[in-house]
JSON list of N, CA and C in Angstrom, two decimals:
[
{"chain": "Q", "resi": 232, "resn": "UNK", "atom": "N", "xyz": [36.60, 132.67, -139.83]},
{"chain": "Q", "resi": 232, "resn": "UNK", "atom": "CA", "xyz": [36.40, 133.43, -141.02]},
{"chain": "Q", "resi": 232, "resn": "UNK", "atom": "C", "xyz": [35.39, 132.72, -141.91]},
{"chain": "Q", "resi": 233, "resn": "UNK", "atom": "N", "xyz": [34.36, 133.41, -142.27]},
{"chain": "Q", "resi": 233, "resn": "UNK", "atom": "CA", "xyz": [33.45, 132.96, -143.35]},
{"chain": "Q", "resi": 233, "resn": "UNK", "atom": "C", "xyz": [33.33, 133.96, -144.51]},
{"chain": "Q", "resi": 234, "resn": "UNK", "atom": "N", "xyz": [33.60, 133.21, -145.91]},
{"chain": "Q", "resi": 234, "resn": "UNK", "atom": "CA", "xyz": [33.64, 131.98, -145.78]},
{"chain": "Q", "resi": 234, "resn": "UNK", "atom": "C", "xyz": [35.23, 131.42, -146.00]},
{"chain": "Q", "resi": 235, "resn": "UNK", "atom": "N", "xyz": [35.78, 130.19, -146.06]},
{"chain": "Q", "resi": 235, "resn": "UNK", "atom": "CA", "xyz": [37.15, 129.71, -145.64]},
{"chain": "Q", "resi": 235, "resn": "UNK", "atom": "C", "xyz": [37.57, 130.29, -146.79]},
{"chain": "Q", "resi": 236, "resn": "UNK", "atom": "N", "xyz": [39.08, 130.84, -145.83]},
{"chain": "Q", "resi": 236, "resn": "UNK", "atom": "CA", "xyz": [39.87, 131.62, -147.20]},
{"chain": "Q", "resi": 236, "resn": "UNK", "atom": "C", "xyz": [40.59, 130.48, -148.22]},
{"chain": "Q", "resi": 237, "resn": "UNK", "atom": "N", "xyz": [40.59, 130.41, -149.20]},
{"chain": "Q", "resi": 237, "resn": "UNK", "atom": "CA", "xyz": [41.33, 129.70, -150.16]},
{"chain": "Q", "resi": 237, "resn": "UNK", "atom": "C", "xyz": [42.82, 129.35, -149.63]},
{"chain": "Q", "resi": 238, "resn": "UNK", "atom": "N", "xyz": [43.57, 128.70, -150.15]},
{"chain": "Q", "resi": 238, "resn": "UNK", "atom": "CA", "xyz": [45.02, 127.99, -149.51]},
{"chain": "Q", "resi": 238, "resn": "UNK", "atom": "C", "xyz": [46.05, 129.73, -149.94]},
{"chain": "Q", "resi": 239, "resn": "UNK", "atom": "N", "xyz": [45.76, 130.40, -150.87]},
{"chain": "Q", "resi": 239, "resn": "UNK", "atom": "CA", "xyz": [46.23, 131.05, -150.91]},
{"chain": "Q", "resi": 239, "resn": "UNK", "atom": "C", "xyz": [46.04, 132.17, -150.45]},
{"chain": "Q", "resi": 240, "resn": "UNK", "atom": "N", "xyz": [44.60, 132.49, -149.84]},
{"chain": "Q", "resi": 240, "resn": "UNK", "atom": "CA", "xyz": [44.55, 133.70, -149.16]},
{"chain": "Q", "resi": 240, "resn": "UNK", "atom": "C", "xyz": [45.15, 133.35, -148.04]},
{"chain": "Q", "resi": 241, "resn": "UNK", "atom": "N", "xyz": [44.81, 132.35, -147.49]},
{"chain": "Q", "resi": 241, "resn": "UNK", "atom": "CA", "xyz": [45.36, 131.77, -146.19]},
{"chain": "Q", "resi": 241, "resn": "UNK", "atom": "C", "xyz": [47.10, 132.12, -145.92]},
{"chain": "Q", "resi": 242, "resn": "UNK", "atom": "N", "xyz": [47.70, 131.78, -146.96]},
{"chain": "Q", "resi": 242, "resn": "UNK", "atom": "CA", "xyz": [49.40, 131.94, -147.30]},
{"chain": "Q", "resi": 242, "resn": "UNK", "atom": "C", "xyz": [49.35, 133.30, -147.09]},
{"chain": "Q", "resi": 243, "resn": "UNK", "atom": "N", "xyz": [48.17, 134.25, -147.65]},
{"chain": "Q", "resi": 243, "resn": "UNK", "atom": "CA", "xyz": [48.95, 136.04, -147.67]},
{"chain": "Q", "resi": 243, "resn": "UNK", "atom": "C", "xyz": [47.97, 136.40, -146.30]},
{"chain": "Q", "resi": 244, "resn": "UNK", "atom": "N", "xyz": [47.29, 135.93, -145.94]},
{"chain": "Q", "resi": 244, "resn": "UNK", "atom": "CA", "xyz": [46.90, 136.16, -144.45]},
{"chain": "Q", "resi": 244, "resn": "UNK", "atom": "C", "xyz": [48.23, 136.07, -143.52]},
{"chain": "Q", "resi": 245, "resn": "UNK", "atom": "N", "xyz": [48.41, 134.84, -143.14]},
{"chain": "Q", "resi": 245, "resn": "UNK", "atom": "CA", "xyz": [49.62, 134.33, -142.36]},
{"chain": "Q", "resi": 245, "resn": "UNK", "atom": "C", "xyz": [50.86, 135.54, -142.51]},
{"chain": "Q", "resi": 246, "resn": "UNK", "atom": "N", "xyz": [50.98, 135.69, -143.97]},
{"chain": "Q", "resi": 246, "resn": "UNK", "atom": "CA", "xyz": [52.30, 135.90, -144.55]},
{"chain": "Q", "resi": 246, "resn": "UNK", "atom": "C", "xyz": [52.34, 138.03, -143.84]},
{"chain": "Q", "resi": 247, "resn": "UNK", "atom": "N", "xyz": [51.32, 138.32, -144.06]},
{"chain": "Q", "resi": 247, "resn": "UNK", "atom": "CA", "xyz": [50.84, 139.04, -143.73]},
{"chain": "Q", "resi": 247, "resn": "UNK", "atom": "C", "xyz": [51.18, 139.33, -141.73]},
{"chain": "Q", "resi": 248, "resn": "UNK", "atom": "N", "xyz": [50.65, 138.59, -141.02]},
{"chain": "Q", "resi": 248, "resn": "UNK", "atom": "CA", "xyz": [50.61, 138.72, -139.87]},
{"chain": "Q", "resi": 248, "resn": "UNK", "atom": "C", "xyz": [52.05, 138.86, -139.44]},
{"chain": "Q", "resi": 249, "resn": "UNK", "atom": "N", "xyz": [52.68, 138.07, -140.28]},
{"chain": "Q", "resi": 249, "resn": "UNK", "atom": "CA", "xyz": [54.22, 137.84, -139.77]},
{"chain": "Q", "resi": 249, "resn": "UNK", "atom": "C", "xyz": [54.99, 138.79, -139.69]},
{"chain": "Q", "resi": 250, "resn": "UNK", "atom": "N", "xyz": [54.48, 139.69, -140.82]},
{"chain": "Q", "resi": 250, "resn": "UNK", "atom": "CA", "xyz": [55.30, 140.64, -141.31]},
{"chain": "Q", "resi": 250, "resn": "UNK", "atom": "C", "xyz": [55.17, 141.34, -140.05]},
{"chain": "Q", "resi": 251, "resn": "UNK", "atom": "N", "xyz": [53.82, 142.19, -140.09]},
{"chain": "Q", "resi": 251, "resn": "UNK", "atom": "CA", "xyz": [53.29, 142.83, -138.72]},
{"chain": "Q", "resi": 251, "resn": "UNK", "atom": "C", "xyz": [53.98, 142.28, -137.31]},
{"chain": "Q", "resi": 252, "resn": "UNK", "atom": "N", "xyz": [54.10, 141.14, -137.46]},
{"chain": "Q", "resi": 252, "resn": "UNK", "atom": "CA", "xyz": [54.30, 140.79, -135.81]},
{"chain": "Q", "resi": 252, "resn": "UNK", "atom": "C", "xyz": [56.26, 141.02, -135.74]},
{"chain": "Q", "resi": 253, "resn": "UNK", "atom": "N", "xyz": [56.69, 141.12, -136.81]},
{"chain": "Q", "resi": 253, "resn": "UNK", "atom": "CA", "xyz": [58.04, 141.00, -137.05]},
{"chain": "Q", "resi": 253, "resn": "UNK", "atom": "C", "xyz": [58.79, 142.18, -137.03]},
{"chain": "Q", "resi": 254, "resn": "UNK", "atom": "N", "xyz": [57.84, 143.47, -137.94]},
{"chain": "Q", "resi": 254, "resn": "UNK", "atom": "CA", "xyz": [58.11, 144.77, -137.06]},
{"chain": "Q", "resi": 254, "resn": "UNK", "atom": "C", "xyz": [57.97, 145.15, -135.99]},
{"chain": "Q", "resi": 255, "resn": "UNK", "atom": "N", "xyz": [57.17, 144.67, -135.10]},
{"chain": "Q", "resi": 255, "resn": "UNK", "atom": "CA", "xyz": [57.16, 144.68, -134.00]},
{"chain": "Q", "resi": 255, "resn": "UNK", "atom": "C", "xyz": [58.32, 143.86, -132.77]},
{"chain": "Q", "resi": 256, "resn": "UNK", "atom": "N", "xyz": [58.19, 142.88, -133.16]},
{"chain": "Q", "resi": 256, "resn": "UNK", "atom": "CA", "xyz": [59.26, 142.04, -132.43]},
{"chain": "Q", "resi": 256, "resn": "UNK", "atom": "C", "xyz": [60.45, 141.39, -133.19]},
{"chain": "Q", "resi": 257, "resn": "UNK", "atom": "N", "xyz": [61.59, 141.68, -133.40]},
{"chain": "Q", "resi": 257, "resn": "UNK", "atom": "CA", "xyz": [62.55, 141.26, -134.06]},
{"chain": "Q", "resi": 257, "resn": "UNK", "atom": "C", "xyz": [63.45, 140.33, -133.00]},
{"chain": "Q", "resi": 258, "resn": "UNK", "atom": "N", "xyz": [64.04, 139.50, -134.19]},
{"chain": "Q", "resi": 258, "resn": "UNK", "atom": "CA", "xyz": [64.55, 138.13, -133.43]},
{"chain": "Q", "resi": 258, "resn": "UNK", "atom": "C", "xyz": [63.82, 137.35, -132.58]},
{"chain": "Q", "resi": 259, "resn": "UNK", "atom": "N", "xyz": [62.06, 136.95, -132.58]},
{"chain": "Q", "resi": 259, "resn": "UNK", "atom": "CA", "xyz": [62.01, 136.08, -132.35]},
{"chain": "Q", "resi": 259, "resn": "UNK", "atom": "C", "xyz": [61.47, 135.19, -132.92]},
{"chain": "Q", "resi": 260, "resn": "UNK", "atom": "N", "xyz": [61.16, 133.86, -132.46]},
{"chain": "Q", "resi": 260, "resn": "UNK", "atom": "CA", "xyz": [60.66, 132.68, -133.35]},
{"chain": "Q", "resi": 260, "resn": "UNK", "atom": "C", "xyz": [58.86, 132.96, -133.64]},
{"chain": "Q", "resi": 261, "resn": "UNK", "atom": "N", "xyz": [58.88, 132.67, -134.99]},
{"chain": "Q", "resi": 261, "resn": "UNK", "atom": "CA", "xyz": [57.56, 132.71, -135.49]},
{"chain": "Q", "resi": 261, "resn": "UNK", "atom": "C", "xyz": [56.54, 132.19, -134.70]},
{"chain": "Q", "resi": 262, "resn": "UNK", "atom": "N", "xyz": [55.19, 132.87, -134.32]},
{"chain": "Q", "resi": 262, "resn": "UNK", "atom": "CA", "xyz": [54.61, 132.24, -133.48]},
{"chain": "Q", "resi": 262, "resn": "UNK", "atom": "C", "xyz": [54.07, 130.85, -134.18]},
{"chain": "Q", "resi": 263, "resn": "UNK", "atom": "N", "xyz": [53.88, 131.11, -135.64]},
{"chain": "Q", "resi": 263, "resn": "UNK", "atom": "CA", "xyz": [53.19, 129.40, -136.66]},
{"chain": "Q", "resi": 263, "resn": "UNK", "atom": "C", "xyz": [54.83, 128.98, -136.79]},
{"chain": "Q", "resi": 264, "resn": "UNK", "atom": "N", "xyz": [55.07, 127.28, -136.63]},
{"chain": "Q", "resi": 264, "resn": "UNK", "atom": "CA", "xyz": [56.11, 127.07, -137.15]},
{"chain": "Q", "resi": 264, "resn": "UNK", "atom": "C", "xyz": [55.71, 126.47, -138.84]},
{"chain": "Q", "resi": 265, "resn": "UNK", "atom": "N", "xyz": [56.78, 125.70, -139.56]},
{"chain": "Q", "resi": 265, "resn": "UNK", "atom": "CA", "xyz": [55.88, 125.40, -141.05]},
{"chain": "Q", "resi": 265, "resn": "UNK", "atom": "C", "xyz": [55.01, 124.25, -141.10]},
{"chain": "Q", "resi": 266, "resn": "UNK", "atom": "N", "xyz": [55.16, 123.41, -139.90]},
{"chain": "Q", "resi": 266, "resn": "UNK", "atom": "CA", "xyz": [53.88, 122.66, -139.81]},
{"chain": "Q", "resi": 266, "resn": "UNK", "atom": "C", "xyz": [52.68, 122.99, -139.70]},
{"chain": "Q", "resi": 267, "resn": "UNK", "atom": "N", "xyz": [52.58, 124.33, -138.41]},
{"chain": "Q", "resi": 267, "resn": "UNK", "atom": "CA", "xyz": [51.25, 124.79, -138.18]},
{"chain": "Q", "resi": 267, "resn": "UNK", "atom": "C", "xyz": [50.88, 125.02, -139.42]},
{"chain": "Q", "resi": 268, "resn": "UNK", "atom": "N", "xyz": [51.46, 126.21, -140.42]},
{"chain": "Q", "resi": 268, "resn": "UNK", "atom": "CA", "xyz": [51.26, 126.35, -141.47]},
{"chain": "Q", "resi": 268, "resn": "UNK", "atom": "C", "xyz": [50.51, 125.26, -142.16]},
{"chain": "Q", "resi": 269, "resn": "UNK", "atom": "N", "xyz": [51.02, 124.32, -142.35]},
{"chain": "Q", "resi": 269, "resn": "UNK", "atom": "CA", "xyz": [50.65, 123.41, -143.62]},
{"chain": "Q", "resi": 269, "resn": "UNK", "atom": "C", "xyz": [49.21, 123.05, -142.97]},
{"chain": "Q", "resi": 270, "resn": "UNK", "atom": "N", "xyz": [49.60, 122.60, -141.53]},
{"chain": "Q", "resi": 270, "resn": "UNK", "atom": "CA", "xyz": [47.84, 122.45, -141.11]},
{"chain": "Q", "resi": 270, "resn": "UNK", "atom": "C", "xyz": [46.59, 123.13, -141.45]},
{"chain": "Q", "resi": 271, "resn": "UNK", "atom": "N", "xyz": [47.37, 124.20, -141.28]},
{"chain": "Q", "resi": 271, "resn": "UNK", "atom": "CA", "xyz": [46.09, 125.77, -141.48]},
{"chain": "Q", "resi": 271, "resn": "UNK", "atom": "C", "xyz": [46.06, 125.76, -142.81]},
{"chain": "Q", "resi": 272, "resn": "UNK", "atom": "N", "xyz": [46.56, 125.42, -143.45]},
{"chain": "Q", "resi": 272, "resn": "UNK", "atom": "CA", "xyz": [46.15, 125.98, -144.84]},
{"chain": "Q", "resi": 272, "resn": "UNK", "atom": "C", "xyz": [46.19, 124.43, -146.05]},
{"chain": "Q", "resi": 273, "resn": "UNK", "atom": "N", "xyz": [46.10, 123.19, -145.46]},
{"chain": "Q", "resi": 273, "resn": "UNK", "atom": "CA", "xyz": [45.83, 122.20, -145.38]},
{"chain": "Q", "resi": 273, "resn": "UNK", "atom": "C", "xyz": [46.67, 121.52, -146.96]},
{"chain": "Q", "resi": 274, "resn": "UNK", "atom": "N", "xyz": [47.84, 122.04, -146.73]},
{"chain": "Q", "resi": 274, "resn": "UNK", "atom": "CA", "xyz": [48.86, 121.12, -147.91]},
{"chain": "Q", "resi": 274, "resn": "UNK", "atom": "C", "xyz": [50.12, 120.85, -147.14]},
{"chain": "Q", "resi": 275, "resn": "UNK", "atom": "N", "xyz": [50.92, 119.87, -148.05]},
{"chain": "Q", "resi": 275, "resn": "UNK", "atom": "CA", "xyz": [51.84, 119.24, -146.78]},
{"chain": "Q", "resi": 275, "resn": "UNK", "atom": "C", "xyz": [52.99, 120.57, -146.64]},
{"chain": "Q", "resi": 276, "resn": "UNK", "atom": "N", "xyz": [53.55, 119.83, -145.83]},
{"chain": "Q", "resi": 276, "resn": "UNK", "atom": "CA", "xyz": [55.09, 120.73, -145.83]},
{"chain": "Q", "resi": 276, "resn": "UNK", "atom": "C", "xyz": [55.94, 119.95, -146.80]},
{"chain": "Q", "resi": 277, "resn": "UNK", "atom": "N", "xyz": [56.75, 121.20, -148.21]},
{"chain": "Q", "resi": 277, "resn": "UNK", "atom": "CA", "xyz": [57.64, 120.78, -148.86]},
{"chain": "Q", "resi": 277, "resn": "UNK", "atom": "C", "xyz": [58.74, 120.19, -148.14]},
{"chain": "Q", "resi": 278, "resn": "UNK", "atom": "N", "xyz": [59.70, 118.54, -149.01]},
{"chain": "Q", "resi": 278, "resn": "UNK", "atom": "CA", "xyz": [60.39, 118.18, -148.11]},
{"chain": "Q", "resi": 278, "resn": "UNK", "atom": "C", "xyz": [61.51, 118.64, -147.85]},
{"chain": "Q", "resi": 279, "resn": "UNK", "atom": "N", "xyz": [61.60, 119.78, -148.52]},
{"chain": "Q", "resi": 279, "resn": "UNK", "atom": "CA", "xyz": [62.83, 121.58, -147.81]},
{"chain": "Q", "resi": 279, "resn": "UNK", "atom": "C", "xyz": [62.68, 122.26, -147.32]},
{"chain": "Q", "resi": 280, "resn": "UNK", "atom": "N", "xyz": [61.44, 122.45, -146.50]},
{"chain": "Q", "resi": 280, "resn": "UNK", "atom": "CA", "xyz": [61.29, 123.29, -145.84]},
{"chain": "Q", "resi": 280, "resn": "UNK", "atom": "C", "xyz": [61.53, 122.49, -144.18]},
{"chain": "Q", "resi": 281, "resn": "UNK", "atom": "N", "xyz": [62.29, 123.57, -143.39]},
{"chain": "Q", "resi": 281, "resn": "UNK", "atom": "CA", "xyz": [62.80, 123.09, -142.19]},
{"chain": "Q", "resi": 281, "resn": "UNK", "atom": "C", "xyz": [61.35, 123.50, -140.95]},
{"chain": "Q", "resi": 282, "resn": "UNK", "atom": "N", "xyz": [61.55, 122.30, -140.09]},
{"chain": "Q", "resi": 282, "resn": "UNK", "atom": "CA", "xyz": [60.27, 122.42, -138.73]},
{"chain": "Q", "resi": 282, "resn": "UNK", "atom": "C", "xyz": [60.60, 123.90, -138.55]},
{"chain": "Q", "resi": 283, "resn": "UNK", "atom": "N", "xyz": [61.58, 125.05, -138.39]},
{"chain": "Q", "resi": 283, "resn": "UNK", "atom": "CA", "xyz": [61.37, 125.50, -137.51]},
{"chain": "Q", "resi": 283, "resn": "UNK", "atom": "C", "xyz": [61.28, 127.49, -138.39]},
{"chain": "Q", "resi": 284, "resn": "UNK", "atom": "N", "xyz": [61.52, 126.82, -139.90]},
{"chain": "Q", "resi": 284, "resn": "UNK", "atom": "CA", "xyz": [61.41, 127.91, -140.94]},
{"chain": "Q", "resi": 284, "resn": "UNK", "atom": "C", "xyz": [60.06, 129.03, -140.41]},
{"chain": "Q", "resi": 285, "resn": "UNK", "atom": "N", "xyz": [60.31, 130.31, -140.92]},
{"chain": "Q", "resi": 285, "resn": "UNK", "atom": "CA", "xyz": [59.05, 131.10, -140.65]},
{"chain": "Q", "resi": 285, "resn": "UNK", "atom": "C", "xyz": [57.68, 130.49, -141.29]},
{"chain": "Q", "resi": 286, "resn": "UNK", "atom": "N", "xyz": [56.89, 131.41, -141.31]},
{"chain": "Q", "resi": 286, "resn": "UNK", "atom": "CA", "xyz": [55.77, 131.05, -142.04]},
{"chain": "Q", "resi": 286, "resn": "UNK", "atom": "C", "xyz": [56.26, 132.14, -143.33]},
{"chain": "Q", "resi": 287, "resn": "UNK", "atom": "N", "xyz": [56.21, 133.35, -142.99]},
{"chain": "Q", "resi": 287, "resn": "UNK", "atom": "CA", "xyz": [56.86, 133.91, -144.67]},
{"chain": "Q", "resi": 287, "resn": "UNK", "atom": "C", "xyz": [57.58, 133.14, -145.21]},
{"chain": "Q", "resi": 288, "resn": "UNK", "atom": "N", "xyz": [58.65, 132.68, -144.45]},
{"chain": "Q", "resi": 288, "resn": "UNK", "atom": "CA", "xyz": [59.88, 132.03, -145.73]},
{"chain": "Q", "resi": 288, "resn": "UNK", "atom": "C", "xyz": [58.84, 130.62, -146.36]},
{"chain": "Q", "resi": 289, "resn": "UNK", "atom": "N", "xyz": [58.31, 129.98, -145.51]},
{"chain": "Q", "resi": 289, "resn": "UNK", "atom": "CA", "xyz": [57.48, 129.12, -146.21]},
{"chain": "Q", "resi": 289, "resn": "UNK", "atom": "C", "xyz": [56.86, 129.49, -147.19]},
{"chain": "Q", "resi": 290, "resn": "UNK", "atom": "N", "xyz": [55.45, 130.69, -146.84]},
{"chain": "Q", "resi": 290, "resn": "UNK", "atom": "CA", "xyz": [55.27, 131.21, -147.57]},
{"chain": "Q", "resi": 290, "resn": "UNK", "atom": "C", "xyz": [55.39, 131.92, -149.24]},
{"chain": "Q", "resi": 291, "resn": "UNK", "atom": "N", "xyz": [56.72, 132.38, -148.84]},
{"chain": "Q", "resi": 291, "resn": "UNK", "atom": "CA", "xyz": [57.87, 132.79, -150.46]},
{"chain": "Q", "resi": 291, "resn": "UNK", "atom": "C", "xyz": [57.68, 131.58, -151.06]},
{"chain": "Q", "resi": 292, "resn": "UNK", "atom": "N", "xyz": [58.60, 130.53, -150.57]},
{"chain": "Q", "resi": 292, "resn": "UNK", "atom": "CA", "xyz": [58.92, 129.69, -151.37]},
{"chain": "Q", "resi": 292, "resn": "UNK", "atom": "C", "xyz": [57.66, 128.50, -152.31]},
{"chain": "Q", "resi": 293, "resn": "UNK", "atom": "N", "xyz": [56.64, 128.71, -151.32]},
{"chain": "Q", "resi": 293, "resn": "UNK", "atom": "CA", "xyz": [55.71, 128.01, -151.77]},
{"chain": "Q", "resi": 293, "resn": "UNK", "atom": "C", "xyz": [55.10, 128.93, -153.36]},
{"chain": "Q", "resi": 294, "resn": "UNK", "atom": "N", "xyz": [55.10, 130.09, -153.28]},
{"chain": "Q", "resi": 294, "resn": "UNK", "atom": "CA", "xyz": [54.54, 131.29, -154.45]},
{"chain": "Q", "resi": 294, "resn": "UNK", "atom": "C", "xyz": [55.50, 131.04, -155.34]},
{"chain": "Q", "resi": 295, "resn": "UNK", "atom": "N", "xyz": [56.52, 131.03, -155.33]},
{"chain": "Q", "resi": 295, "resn": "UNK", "atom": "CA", "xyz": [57.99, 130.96, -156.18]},
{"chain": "Q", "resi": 295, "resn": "UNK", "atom": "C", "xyz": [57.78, 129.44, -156.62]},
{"chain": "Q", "resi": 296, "resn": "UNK", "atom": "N", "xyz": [57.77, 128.03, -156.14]},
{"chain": "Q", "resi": 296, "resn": "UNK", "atom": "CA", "xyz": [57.25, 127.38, -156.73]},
{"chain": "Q", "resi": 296, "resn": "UNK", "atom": "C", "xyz": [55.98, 126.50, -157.26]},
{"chain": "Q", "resi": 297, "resn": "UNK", "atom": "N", "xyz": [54.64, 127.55, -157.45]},
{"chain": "Q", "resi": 297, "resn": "UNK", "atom": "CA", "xyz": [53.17, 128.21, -157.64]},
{"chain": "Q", "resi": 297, "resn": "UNK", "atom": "C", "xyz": [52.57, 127.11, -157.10]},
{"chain": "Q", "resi": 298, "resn": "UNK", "atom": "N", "xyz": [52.38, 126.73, -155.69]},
{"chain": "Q", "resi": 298, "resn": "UNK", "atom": "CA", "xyz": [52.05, 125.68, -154.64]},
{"chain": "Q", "resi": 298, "resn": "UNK", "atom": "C", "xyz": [50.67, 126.58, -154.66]}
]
C-alpha cells in the first residue's frame, strides 16, 4: 500500500478484514494473532492483551484506550 497507512488506519484495515473473514468463517482462530498485529502496525502488544486474542479484540481495546 502506498502510501503507508498510519497505525490507525492500519488497526481499521485489519479490524476490518476480520470482521469480513469472521462472517464468513465462524469459530476459527484469527488468521493475525496480537503479535502479528503489533508488528504490522509497529507498536508493542499491551501487557493484557493475550498471544492468541483476535486482532479486533486487540483492536477495540487499543481505541478504548486511544493507543
Amino acid at each position: 500500500m502506498e502510501p503507508q497507512p498510519a497505525p490507525e488506519e492500519a488497526a481499521a484495515i485489519l479490524a476490518a478484514l476480520e470482521v469480513l473473514r469472521g462472517a464468513r468463517q465462524e469459530k476459527v482462530r484469527p488468521r493475525f494473532s496480537a503479535w502479528e498485529f503489533a508488528a504490522r502496525t509497529g507498536r508493542p502488544v499491551p501487557p493484557h492483551v493475550g498471544e492468541r486474542d483476535s486482532i479486533w479484540a486487540v483492536a477495540a481495546r487499543l481505541q478504548q484506550e486511544g493507543w
